[in-house]
Structures are given as C-alpha cells and as structure tokens.
mmCIF file of C-alpha atoms in Angstrom:
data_model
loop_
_atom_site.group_PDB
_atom_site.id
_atom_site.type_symbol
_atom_site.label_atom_id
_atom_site.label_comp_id
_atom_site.label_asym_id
_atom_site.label_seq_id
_atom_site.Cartn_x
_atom_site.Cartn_y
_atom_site.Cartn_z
ATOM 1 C CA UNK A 1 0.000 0.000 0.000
ATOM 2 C CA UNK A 2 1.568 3.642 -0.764
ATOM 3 C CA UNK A 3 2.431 5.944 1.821
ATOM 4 C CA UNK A 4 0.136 9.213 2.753
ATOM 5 C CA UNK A 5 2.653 11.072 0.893
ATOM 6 C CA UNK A 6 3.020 9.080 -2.183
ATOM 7 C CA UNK A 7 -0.918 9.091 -2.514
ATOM 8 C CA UNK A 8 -1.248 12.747 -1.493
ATOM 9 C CA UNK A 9 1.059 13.218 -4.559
ATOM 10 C CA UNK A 10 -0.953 11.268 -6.885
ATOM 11 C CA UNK A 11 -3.788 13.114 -6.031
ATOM 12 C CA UNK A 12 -2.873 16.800 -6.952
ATOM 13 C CA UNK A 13 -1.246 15.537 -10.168
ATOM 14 C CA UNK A 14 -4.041 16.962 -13.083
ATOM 15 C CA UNK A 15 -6.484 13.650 -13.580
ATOM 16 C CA UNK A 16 -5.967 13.641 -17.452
ATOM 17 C CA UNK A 17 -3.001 12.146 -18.926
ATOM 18 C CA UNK A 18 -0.775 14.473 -21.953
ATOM 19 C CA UNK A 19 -2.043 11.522 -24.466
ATOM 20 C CA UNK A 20 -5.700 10.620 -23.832
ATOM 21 C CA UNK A 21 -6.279 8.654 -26.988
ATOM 22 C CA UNK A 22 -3.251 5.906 -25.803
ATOM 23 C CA UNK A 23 -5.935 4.740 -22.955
ATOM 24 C CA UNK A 24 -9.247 4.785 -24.343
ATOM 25 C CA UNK A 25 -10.764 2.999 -20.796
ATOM 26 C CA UNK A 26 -10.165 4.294 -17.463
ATOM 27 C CA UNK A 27 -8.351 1.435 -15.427
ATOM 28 C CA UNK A 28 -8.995 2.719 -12.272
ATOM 29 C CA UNK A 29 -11.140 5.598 -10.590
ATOM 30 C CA UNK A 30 -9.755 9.559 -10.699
ATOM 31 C CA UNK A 31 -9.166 10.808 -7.452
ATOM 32 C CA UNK A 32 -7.944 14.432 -7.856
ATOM 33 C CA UNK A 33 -7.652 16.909 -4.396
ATOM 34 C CA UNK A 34 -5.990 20.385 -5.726
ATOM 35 C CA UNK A 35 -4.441 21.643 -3.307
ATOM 36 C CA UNK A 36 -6.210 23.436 -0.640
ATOM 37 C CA UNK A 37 -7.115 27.226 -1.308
ATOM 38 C CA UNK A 38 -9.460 29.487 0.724
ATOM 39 C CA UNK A 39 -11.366 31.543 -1.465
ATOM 40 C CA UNK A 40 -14.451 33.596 -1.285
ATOM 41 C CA UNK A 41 -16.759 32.859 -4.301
ATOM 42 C CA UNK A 42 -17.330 36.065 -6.501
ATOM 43 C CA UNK A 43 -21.158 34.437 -7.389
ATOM 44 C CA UNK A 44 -23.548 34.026 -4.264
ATOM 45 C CA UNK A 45 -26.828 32.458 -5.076
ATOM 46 C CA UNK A 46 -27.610 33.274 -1.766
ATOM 47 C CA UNK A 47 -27.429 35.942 0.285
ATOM 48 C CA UNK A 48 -30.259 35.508 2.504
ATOM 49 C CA UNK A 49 -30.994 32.361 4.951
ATOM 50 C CA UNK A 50 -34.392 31.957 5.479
ATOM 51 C CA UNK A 51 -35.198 30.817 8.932
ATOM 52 C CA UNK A 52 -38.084 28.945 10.293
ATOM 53 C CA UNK A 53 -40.292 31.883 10.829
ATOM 54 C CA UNK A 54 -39.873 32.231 6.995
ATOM 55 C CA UNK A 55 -38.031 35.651 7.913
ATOM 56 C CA UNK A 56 -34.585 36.288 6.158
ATOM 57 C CA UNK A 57 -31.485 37.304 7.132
ATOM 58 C CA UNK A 58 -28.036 38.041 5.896
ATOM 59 C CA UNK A 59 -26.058 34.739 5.754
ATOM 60 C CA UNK A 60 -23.301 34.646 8.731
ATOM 61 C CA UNK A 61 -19.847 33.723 7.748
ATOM 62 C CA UNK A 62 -17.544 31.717 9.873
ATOM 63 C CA UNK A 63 -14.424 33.227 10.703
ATOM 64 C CA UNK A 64 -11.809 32.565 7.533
ATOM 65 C CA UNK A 65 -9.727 30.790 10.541
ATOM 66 C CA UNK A 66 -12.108 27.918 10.754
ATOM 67 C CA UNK A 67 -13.520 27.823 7.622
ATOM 68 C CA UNK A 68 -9.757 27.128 6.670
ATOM 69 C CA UNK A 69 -8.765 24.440 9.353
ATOM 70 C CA UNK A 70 -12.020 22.426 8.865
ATOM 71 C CA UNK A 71 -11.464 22.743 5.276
ATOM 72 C CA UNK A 72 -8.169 21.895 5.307
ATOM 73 C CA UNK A 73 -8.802 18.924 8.145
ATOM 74 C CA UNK A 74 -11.240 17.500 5.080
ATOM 75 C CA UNK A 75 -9.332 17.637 2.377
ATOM 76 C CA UNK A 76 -6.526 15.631 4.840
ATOM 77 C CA UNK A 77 -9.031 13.021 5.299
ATOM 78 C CA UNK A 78 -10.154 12.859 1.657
ATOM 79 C CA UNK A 79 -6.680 11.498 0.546
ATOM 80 C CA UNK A 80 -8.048 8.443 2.018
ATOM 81 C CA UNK A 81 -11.216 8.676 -0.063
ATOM 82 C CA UNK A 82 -12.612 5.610 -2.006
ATOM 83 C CA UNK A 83 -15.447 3.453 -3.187
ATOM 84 C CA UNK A 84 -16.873 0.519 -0.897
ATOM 85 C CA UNK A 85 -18.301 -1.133 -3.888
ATOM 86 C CA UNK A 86 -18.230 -1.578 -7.706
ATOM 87 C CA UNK A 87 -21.908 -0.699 -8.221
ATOM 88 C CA UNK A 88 -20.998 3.205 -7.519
ATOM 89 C CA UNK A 89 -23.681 3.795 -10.336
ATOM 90 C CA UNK A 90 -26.411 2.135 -8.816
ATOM 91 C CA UNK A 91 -26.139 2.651 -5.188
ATOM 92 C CA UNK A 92 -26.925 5.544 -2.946
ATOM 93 C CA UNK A 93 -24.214 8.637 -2.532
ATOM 94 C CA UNK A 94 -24.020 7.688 1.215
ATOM 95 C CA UNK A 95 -23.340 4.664 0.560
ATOM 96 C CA UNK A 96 -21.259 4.567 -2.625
ATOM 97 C CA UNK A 97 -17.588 5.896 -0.522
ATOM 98 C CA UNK A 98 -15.673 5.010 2.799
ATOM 99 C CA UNK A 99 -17.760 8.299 4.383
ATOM 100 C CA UNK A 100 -17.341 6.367 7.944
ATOM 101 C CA UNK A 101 -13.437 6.068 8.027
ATOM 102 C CA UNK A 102 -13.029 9.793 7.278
ATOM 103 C CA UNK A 103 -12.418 10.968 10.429
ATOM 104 C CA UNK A 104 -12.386 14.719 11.515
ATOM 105 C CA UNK A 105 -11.455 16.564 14.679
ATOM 106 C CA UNK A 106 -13.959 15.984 17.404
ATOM 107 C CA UNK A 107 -14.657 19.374 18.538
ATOM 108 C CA UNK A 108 -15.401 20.425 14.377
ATOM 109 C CA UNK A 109 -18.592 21.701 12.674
ATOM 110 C CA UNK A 110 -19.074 22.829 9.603
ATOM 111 C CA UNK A 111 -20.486 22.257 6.025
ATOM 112 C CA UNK A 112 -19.391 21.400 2.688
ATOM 113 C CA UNK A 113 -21.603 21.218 -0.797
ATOM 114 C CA UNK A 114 -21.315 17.622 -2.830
ATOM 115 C CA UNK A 115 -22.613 17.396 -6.006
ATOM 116 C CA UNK A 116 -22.952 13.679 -7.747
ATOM 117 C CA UNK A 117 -23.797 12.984 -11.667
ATOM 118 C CA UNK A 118 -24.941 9.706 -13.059
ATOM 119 C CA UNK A 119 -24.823 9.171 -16.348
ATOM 120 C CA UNK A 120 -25.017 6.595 -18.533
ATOM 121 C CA UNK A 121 -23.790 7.253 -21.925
ATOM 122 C CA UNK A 122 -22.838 4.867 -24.953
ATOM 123 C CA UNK A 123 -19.753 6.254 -25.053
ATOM 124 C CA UNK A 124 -18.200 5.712 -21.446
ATOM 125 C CA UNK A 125 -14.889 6.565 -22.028
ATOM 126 C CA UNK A 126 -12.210 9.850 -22.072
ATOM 127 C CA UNK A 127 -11.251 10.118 -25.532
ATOM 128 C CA UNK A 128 -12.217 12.580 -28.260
ATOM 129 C CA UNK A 129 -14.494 15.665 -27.916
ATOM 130 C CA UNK A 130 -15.727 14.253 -24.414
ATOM 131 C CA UNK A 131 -12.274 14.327 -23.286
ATOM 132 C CA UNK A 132 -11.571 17.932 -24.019
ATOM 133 C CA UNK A 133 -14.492 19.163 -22.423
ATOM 134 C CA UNK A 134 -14.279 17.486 -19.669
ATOM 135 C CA UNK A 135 -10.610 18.999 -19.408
ATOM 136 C CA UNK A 136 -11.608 22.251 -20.030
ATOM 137 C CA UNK A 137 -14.902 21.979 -17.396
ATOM 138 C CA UNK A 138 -12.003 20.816 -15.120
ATOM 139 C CA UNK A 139 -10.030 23.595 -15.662
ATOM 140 C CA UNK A 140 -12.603 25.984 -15.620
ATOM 141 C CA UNK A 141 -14.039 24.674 -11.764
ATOM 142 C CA UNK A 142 -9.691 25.195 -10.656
ATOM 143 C CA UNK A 143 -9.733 28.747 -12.176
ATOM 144 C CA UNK A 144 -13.230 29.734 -10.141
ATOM 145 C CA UNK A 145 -11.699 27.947 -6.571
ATOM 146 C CA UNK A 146 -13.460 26.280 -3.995
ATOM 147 C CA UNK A 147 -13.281 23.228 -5.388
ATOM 148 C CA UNK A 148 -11.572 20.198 -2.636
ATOM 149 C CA UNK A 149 -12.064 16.949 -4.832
ATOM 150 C CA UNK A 150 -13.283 15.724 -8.443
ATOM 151 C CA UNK A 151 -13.638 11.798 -8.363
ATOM 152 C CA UNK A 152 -14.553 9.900 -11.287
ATOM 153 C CA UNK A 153 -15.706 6.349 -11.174
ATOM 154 C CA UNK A 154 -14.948 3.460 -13.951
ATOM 155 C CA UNK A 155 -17.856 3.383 -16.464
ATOM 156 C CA UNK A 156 -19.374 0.455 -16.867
ATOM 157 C CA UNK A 157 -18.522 -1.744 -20.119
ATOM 158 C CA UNK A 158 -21.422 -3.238 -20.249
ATOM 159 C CA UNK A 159 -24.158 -0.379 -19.471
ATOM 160 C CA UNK A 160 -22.496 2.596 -19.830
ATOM 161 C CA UNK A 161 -23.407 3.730 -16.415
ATOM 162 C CA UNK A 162 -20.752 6.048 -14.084
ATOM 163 C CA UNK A 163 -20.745 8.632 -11.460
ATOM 164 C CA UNK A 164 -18.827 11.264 -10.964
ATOM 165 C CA UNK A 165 -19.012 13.499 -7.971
ATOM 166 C CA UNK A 166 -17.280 17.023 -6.770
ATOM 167 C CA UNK A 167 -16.685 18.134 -3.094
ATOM 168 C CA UNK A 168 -16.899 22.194 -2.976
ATOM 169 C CA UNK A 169 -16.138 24.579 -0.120
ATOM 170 C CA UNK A 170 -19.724 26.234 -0.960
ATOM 171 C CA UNK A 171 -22.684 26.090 -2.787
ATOM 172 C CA UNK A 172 -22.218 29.494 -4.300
ATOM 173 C CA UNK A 173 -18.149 28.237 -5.143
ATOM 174 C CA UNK A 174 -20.372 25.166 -7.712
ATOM 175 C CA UNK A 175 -22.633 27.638 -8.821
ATOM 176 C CA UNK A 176 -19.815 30.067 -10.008
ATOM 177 C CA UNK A 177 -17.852 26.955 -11.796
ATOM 178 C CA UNK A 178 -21.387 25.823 -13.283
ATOM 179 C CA UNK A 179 -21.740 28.960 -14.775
ATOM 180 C CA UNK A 180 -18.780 29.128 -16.664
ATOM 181 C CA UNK A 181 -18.807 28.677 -20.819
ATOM 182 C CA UNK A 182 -17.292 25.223 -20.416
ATOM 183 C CA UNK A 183 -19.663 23.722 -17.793
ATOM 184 C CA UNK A 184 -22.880 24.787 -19.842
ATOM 185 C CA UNK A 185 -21.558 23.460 -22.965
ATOM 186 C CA UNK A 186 -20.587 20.178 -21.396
ATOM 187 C CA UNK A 187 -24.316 19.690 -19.322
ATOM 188 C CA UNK A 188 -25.835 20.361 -23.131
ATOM 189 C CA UNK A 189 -23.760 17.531 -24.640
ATOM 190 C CA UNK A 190 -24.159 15.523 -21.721
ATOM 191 C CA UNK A 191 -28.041 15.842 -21.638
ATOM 192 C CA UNK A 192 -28.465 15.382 -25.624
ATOM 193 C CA UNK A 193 -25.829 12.021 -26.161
ATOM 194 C CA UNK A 194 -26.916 10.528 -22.754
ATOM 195 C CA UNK A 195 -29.428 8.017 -22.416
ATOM 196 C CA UNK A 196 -29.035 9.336 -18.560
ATOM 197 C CA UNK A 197 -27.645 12.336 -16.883
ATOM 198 C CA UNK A 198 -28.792 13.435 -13.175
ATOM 199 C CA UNK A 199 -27.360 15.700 -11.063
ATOM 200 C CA UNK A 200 -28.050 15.121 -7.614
ATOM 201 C CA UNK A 201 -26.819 17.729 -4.485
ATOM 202 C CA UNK A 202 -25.981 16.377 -1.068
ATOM 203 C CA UNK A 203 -24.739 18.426 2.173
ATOM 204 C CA UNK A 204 -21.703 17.001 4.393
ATOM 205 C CA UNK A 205 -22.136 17.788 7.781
ATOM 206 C CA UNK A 206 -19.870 17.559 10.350
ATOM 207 C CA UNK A 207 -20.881 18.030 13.818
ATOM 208 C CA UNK A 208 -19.063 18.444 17.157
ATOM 209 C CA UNK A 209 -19.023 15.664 19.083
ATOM 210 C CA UNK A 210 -18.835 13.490 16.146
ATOM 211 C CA UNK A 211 -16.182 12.100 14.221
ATOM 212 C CA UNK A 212 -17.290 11.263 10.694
ATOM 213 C CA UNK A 213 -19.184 13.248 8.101
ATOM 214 C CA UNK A 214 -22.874 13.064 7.356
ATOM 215 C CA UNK A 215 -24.351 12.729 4.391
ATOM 216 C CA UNK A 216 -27.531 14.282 3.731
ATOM 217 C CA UNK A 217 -29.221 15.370 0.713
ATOM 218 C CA UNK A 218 -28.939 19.135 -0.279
ATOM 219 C CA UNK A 219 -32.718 20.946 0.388
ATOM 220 C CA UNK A 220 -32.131 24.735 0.726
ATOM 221 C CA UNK A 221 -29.731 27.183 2.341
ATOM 222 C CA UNK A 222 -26.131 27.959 1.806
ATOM 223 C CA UNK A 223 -23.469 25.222 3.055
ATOM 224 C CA UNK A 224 -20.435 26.170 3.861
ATOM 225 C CA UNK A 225 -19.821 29.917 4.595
#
C-alpha cells in the first residue's frame, strides 16, 4: 500500500493524462484533491438564509480561521477517499464511498456542498471531444476555486453507467464553476448524447461531538460559509 505522501502526490497531479487517446478505458477511478485554497466565491446564489419563521437574514460567515482548518482537516481526510463497492452507479451517494473512516477533529462543525452525476452514456470513455471538455470543465471549476475533490468512477462496459461526484467549499463556489462557458456546454452535450444524466446535491455535515461526516441530501440554504 503507498504511503500518505506518495498518494497525497498522486492526487494533486491533473487527472488527465498528456495523451488521452493511448488509454481509451479508465483502469482505475480519478481521485484528484488540488491543493487546498481558501477563497471567497465572486457568485452568491444566496445571500439571505431563510429561517423557520420564513423571515430572512443576511447569511453569517464563519471566521476565515475555521472555515480554513475544517477545510483543510477535510481535504486531509479525503486522501483516504474511495469506493466501498463496484456498483458506484447504482447505489446511494451515502453509501457509494468510505464516508465512515473519514475521520475529523472531534470538537469540528461545519459544512461542505457535494454534487454527484450519473450518467449513462454509450460512449463511457475519455477520448475525443468528451475528453476535451471534460478537461476544459475541469479547468474551468480550478480557475473559479473552492473546489476540494473531483472523483470519477470506472464506467461500466457493459451499461455505460458512471458517477462522478465534486466536493466544494460552498454552494455558491459550484454555482460560479457551473456557470462558466465550459460547464454549460458540457451539461448540453451531456443531456443530448446521454441516455441518462442526473445531477443530484448532497450536504456534508460535520458536527461536534462526532467524528465522521454526514451525508444528507442538499434541500435549501447555503453550506459552507
């Protein structure tokens, strides 16, 4: 088994390869975790929070201290990120990854934005047109920041069926990277040549007193700042 280091290095390296037509399959999963960097994200979709009462109020940022340490303590823990089973397509987010051995300080809280997309396309692999776009969507989320891991999972020979799934600081840091020329060009192509393409949000909690990370799916409000 490689060391922490060795696989921390692995997973900054750039998950597409300076020849993508020499390996038309993926052999193995992408695991990519840029390195970490604290950023504010120039598009809010939210500024209000809307409370029980249904009254608003401006959204309340955590200090940039521990928005950076519990960000940072994740993306530690993520290095150690992985699938439980082979049927990533098919089963449920929470229970698709090893969300129970990633273990955070105990006195932590905070919130991160996961979004998952499961496809299944006749054409599962990286090469050609698909491959640049997805490059340049890549490149596009790095540029806007806030983005702590892009995973992708083996499509399936047989079906055509992946998922693929990105960790953000915020909501508002996916929205800005989803607005981008790139992303919209690739969610067209995606929706017209796919049989299947859903996007589906989730929420990672992490609360004091608790080690691991929750996995709940996304309903309203801002995660994360």
């Amino acid at each position: 088994m490689p060391s922490t280091s060795t696989r921390a290095d692995l997973s900054h390296r750039l998950p597409f390869p300076a020849h993508p037509k020499s390996t038309r399959l993926l052999s193995e999963p992408i695991l990519y975790l840029p390195p970490v960097h604290i950023s504010v994200p120039s598009h809010s979709a939210e500024t209000y929070r809307i409370d029980a009462r249904g009254v608003y109020s401006p959204l309340r940022c955590p200090a940039a201290n521990d928005v950076q340490a519990s960000t940072i303590a994740l993306h530690k823990a993520l290095h150690q990120f992985r699938p439980v089973t082979d049927e990533h397509a098919q089963m449920p987010y929470a229970e698709v990854f090893n969300w129970g051995e990633l273990l955070l300080p105990l006195d932590m809280e905070h919130e991160w934005y996961a979004v998952a997309c499961h496809s299944t396309c006749e054409n599962g692999d990286l090469g050609g047109p698909s491959y640049d776009l997805d490059e340049k969507t890549h490149s596009e989320a790095l540029r806007s920041g806030g983005l702590i891991l892009y995973w992708r999972g083996i499509s399936n020979p047989a079906t055509g069926t992946n998922l693929t799934t990105c960790i953000w600081q915020s909501r508002a840091h996916a929205i800005t990277a989803n607005s981008g020329p790139h992303h919209i060009r690739a969610l067209r192509q995606a929706v017209t040549s796919c049989e299947k393409f859903e996007l589906h949000r989730y929420r990672l909690r992490k609360l004091s007193g608790e080690r691991a990370l929750r996995v709940e799916a996304y309903d309203r409000g801002d995660d994360g700042w």
